[in-house]
Amino acid sequence: MSFAMSRRMIPPLLVAVAATFTWSASGDAQYGGEEGNRRPQSILPAQSTSPTYQSIAAAPDRPAPARISAKIAELGRAFGPGVGISVRDIREGWSTSWNGDRLCPQQSVSKLWVALAVFDAMDRGALRPDDAMIVTRNDLTLFHQPIRALVGEQGYRATVSELLERQMTQSDNTANDMLLRRIGGPTAIRSMLTRLRISNVRFGPGERLLQSGIAGITWRQAFSSGNGFEQARASIPLEKRRAAIEAYAENPVDGAAPNAITLALARLVRGDLLTPTGTQNLLALMERSKTGRARMKAAIEPDWLLAHKTGTGQELGGVVAGFNDVGLLTAPDGHIYAVAVMVARSSRPIAERQAIIANVARAVIDDWKSGSNGQSSPRYRR
């Protein structure tokens, strides 16, 4: 049996807890999500009794409608070769793409696989939401890590559910690496991807080694404090830094194909990857993501729902290596699209990178309105 999410039927516990977690808006800042240092309570019910899913059959693959295919090609061509795009209609079974099989840097999109592995471990009884870990200063990473403000001399006690909330909704790097370590490290993620038959997705060495490698330096734990990493990076000769970031963009150790990501998201919704409870809770986390307000979120219309994960890489000389948004767009009638827009390497300004992502989401919404035939669709209602 496969499952799709019924719109806006998140379990009451998840809604209540989300309402207690406060954020300050930092918009689309680099590596950024939203700051928030209050401790969230448990976000994961022991078992779900909410009618969050309804049974659907997996649709056979078929050609995408000409209208949406032409629009995606138009957007990709206008932006240039640095972008990969994939759109997949989960109900109808079609997909269309631009550079859809290119391996693009994931950056924080890879947190999705860590979360998937955590919920997979819960499904197997190997991990519990209330299992606790102590985050110490030796566990701190770099860039966006709001949890750092809570880590004192004695450390900070956090449950698996709190770390998931911080990792997926705030894109907290330290929360992510704590979960990664708890489930067995990068090797465990790669084994899970193989076991679940998720192909064309690489998983990197963890946040500290990934980012230091892109910068052309060797990681030292002292970099996790203050602006230690930025100072060390600035001391590296420009040519060495440029060679390192270009090598990463060309052959990313954490690379993934947009088509592979939308296929995995479709399988997640259908219930192929996790139990119904695990699926429900992971999608609920993605719905609560606070990052990327000028990306897909900028295109979302009333009565549409977005569950997503962003990723943003380092820049050098105006060139970025990784600027992404991947997720699920759910229409007012429950129609679900998996979308991945991944800027692998580009010198275009941030506003144009944001725009290509938002415009792909708008194209999906416009296609749904039109019924893929250029006429107003009776499905569309305000």
XYZ file of C-alpha atoms in Angstrom:
382
model
C 0.000 0.000 0.000
C 1.207 3.520 -0.731
C 0.201 6.752 0.891
C -0.187 10.437 0.080
C -0.566 13.257 2.502
C -4.020 14.714 3.052
C -3.488 18.453 3.132
C -3.234 20.311 6.434
C -4.066 17.310 8.630
C -0.993 17.450 10.829
C -1.417 15.713 14.189
C -2.592 18.087 16.938
C 0.548 17.423 19.005
C 2.759 18.596 16.159
C 0.712 21.759 15.692
C 0.721 22.565 19.403
C 4.466 22.120 19.747
C 5.217 24.116 16.609
C 3.214 26.990 18.079
C 5.421 27.065 21.196
C 8.674 27.454 19.246
C 9.541 31.092 18.515
C 11.638 32.370 15.646
C 13.168 35.636 14.507
C 13.116 36.239 10.797
C 16.472 36.150 9.088
C 15.022 35.464 5.670
C 17.359 34.025 3.108
C 20.696 34.631 4.825
C 23.626 32.478 3.770
C 23.646 29.087 5.457
C 20.685 30.531 7.184
C 17.494 29.441 8.582
C 15.799 31.167 11.401
C 17.283 31.824 14.789
C 15.495 30.182 17.687
C 17.060 29.156 20.962
C 14.074 28.097 23.012
C 14.021 24.396 23.701
C 11.268 22.700 21.664
C 9.348 19.944 23.392
C 8.969 16.462 21.905
C 7.608 16.791 18.387
C 7.014 13.119 17.737
C 4.025 11.196 19.075
C 4.728 7.593 20.027
C 2.197 6.560 17.406
C -0.141 8.440 15.137
C -3.898 8.074 15.146
C -4.521 11.026 12.860
C -6.019 10.314 9.393
C -3.060 12.018 7.778
C -2.745 9.701 4.788
C -5.043 8.333 2.185
C -4.266 5.336 0.030
C -3.288 5.988 -3.590
C -1.821 3.824 -6.310
C 1.576 4.605 -7.777
C 0.965 5.925 -11.282
C 2.902 4.454 -14.215
C 5.499 6.686 -15.810
C 4.212 8.702 -18.735
C 5.363 11.720 -20.762
C 4.955 15.098 -19.157
C 2.420 17.532 -20.613
C 3.957 19.712 -23.317
C 3.075 22.958 -21.545
C 5.005 22.311 -18.331
C 7.907 20.651 -20.160
C 8.296 23.694 -22.394
C 8.154 26.070 -19.435
C 10.791 24.185 -17.431
C 13.081 24.090 -20.475
C 12.515 27.823 -21.003
C 13.432 28.636 -17.401
C 16.489 26.387 -17.424
C 17.728 27.728 -20.746
C 17.317 31.331 -19.618
C 19.269 30.770 -16.409
C 22.062 28.831 -18.075
C 23.878 25.520 -17.673
C 24.519 25.897 -13.943
C 21.009 24.897 -12.876
C 19.344 21.495 -12.580
C 15.545 21.259 -12.401
C 13.171 18.350 -11.869
C 9.380 18.375 -11.543
C 7.421 15.182 -10.874
C 3.636 14.779 -10.683
C 3.218 12.070 -8.057
C -0.413 11.307 -8.838
C -0.205 11.292 -12.637
C 3.253 9.736 -12.904
C 4.931 12.168 -15.291
C 8.188 14.043 -14.824
C 10.107 16.709 -16.693
C 13.544 18.162 -16.128
C 16.394 20.415 -17.231
C 19.850 18.989 -16.500
C 17.914 16.632 -14.256
C 20.604 13.952 -14.068
C 23.479 16.311 -13.287
C 25.076 15.799 -9.872
C 24.632 19.121 -8.090
C 26.033 20.162 -4.694
C 23.368 19.497 -2.076
C 24.741 21.435 0.872
C 21.988 21.429 3.521
C 19.586 19.514 1.293
C 21.591 16.514 2.529
C 20.039 17.024 5.965
C 16.971 15.381 4.447
C 18.858 12.063 4.250
C 20.005 12.344 7.851
C 16.414 12.920 8.959
C 15.262 10.016 6.794
C 17.859 7.770 8.461
C 16.740 8.867 11.925
C 13.101 8.070 11.193
C 14.171 4.802 9.572
C 15.993 3.919 12.797
C 12.867 4.777 14.788
C 10.774 2.578 12.513
C 13.162 -0.294 13.255
C 13.107 0.358 17.005
C 16.794 1.302 17.079
C 16.160 4.875 18.225
C 13.534 6.729 20.234
C 12.391 10.362 19.945
C 13.161 11.010 23.619
C 16.674 9.530 23.498
C 18.994 12.267 24.763
C 22.483 13.434 23.816
C 24.775 16.003 25.393
C 25.982 18.624 22.941
C 29.392 19.898 24.033
C 31.636 22.603 22.667
C 33.670 19.897 20.968
C 30.561 19.013 18.963
C 30.045 22.491 17.527
C 30.420 22.914 13.784
C 30.333 26.133 11.743
C 28.153 28.599 9.893
C 24.511 28.302 10.919
C 24.229 26.649 14.343
C 21.736 28.471 16.608
C 22.093 25.701 19.196
C 25.609 27.005 19.910
C 24.153 29.734 22.156
C 22.795 27.034 24.491
C 26.011 25.037 24.868
C 27.771 26.006 28.102
C 30.666 24.473 29.986
C 28.533 21.487 30.991
C 27.115 21.079 27.527
C 23.461 21.071 26.486
C 21.097 18.125 26.797
C 18.947 17.647 23.700
C 16.585 14.872 22.674
C 16.505 13.318 19.228
C 13.193 15.053 18.550
C 14.620 18.477 19.458
C 17.649 17.935 17.256
C 15.372 16.917 14.378
C 13.328 20.069 14.813
C 16.437 22.242 14.794
C 18.069 20.341 11.939
C 15.117 20.387 9.532
C 13.325 23.634 10.368
C 16.333 25.838 11.204
C 18.972 23.964 9.190
C 21.195 23.856 12.282
C 24.520 22.292 11.292
C 25.488 21.126 14.773
C 22.097 19.503 15.371
C 22.525 17.711 12.056
C 26.012 16.438 12.841
C 24.873 15.223 16.283
C 22.143 13.131 14.651
C 24.541 11.965 11.961
C 26.957 10.707 14.590
C 24.157 9.047 16.565
C 23.007 6.921 13.655
C 26.482 5.785 12.622
C 28.012 8.542 10.502
C 28.205 9.009 6.727
C 28.701 5.275 6.125
C 25.332 4.548 7.734
C 23.622 7.118 5.478
C 25.210 5.650 2.363
C 24.181 2.144 3.422
C 20.615 3.324 3.954
C 20.513 4.982 0.527
C 21.674 1.712 -1.017
C 19.180 -0.364 0.973
C 16.295 1.928 0.008
C 17.449 1.944 -3.638
C 17.950 5.708 -3.737
C 20.498 6.165 -6.523
C 22.383 9.180 -7.911
C 22.599 10.683 -4.429
C 25.965 11.059 -2.717
C 26.482 11.789 0.944
C 29.472 13.812 2.101
C 31.766 13.526 5.132
C 29.767 15.722 7.525
C 29.520 19.478 7.827
C 32.964 20.283 9.240
C 35.003 18.250 6.760
C 32.762 19.182 3.843
C 32.968 22.938 4.346
C 36.665 23.005 5.225
C 37.429 20.931 2.138
C 35.493 23.340 -0.073
C 37.520 26.188 1.427
C 40.825 24.391 0.875
C 41.752 24.126 4.563
C 42.068 21.358 7.141
C 39.433 21.383 9.860
C 40.367 22.367 13.405
C 37.817 22.405 16.203
C 38.866 25.941 17.125
C 37.153 27.051 13.898
C 33.755 26.408 15.529
C 34.093 29.404 17.857
C 33.386 32.961 16.813
C 34.550 33.649 13.277
C 37.493 31.276 13.486
C 36.601 29.467 10.278
C 36.151 32.670 8.299
C 39.517 33.988 9.498
C 41.296 30.755 8.604
C 39.625 30.675 5.196
C 40.609 34.279 4.498
C 44.282 33.403 5.114
C 44.312 30.838 2.289
C 45.768 32.072 -1.038
C 42.967 33.013 -3.427
C 44.097 30.600 -6.140
C 44.049 27.675 -3.714
C 40.563 28.586 -2.541
C 39.349 29.004 -6.108
C 40.754 25.622 -7.121
C 39.091 23.925 -4.150
C 35.646 25.403 -4.699
C 35.768 24.814 -8.460
C 36.761 21.177 -7.916
C 33.852 20.772 -5.524
C 31.339 22.354 -7.910
C 32.549 20.149 -10.758
C 32.494 16.882 -8.798
C 30.613 17.451 -5.519
C 31.252 14.883 -2.819
C 27.678 15.496 -1.679
C 26.233 15.686 -5.186
C 22.731 14.584 -6.085
C 20.712 14.605 -9.296
C 17.481 16.644 -9.199
C 15.625 13.738 -10.823
C 16.868 11.405 -8.097
C 15.666 13.753 -5.376
C 12.156 14.163 -6.805
C 11.901 10.403 -7.234
C 12.911 9.871 -3.607
C 10.389 12.497 -2.461
C 7.664 10.779 -4.490
C 8.530 7.452 -2.909
C 8.487 9.079 0.530
C 4.945 10.353 -0.029
C 3.824 6.965 -1.345
C 5.068 5.269 1.800
C 7.879 3.340 0.113
C 10.629 4.570 2.455
C 9.143 4.797 5.956
C 6.157 3.630 7.954
C 3.062 5.869 7.769
C 3.951 7.426 11.133
C 7.551 8.058 10.086
C 6.437 9.508 6.767
C 3.896 11.754 8.447
C 6.372 13.138 10.955
C 9.158 13.779 8.445
C 6.792 15.626 6.101
C 5.463 17.665 9.030
C 9.017 18.790 9.811
C 9.532 19.787 6.179
C 6.305 21.796 6.264
C 7.602 23.770 9.233
C 10.891 24.749 7.589
C 11.668 28.421 8.165
C 14.421 28.794 5.557
C 14.348 30.049 1.982
C 11.602 32.643 2.151
C 12.512 34.027 -1.280
C 12.788 30.608 -2.948
C 9.830 28.254 -3.427
C 7.996 29.899 -0.547
C 7.825 33.119 -2.554
C 5.608 31.407 -5.125
C 3.208 29.615 -2.788
C -0.390 30.784 -3.111
C -3.210 30.549 -0.569
C -4.426 26.989 -0.021
C -1.178 25.505 -1.310
C 1.166 23.643 1.028
C 4.975 23.428 0.837
C 7.150 20.825 2.567
C 10.775 21.456 1.660
C 14.494 21.660 2.463
C 16.905 24.321 1.267
C 20.663 24.287 0.845
C 23.222 27.067 0.345
C 26.908 26.688 -0.408
C 29.959 28.884 -0.045
C 30.693 31.766 -2.383
C 33.988 33.033 -3.741
C 34.331 36.032 -6.006
C 30.601 36.136 -6.586
C 30.433 32.474 -7.628
C 28.281 30.156 -5.503
C 28.643 26.381 -5.352
C 25.197 25.130 -4.385
C 21.958 27.111 -4.023
C 18.936 24.855 -3.734
C 15.371 24.180 -2.735
C 13.719 20.763 -2.957
C 10.316 19.731 -1.739
C 6.673 18.847 -2.194
C 4.002 21.244 -3.431
C 0.448 20.212 -2.569
C -2.436 21.823 -4.461
C -5.825 22.710 -2.961
C -7.280 19.445 -4.314
C -4.480 17.332 -2.792
C -2.493 16.992 -6.025
C 1.188 16.623 -5.074
C 4.252 17.617 -7.070
C 7.868 16.854 -6.157
C 10.165 19.704 -7.186
C 13.940 20.153 -7.058
C 15.782 23.256 -8.245
C 19.547 23.110 -7.716
C 22.004 25.795 -8.791
C 25.255 23.865 -9.029
C 27.550 26.748 -9.885
C 26.647 30.285 -10.813
C 27.893 33.856 -10.793
C 24.369 35.216 -11.010
C 23.346 37.457 -8.103
C 21.344 35.974 -5.261
C 18.103 37.595 -6.413
C 18.325 35.757 -9.741
C 19.099 32.454 -8.024
C 16.095 32.932 -5.788
C 13.985 33.875 -8.792
C 14.720 30.712 -10.799
C 13.626 28.594 -7.842
C 10.453 30.606 -7.244
C 9.647 30.657 -10.958
C 9.801 26.871 -11.213
C 7.338 26.624 -8.331
C 5.096 29.194 -10.053
C 5.232 27.167 -13.250
C 3.986 24.109 -11.355
C 1.153 26.084 -9.789
C 0.185 27.621 -13.146
C 0.209 24.181 -14.768
C -2.154 22.864 -12.102
C -4.488 25.824 -12.620
C -4.568 25.275 -16.363
C -5.124 21.547 -16.176
C -2.094 21.222 -18.500
C -4.254 22.153 -21.484
C -4.083 25.924 -21.476
C -7.617 26.343 -20.166
C -8.871 27.243 -16.726
C -9.109 24.118 -14.621
C -12.236 23.337 -12.597
C -9.842 22.048 -9.920
C -8.706 25.590 -9.217
C -10.730 27.409 -6.633
C -9.946 30.227 -4.232
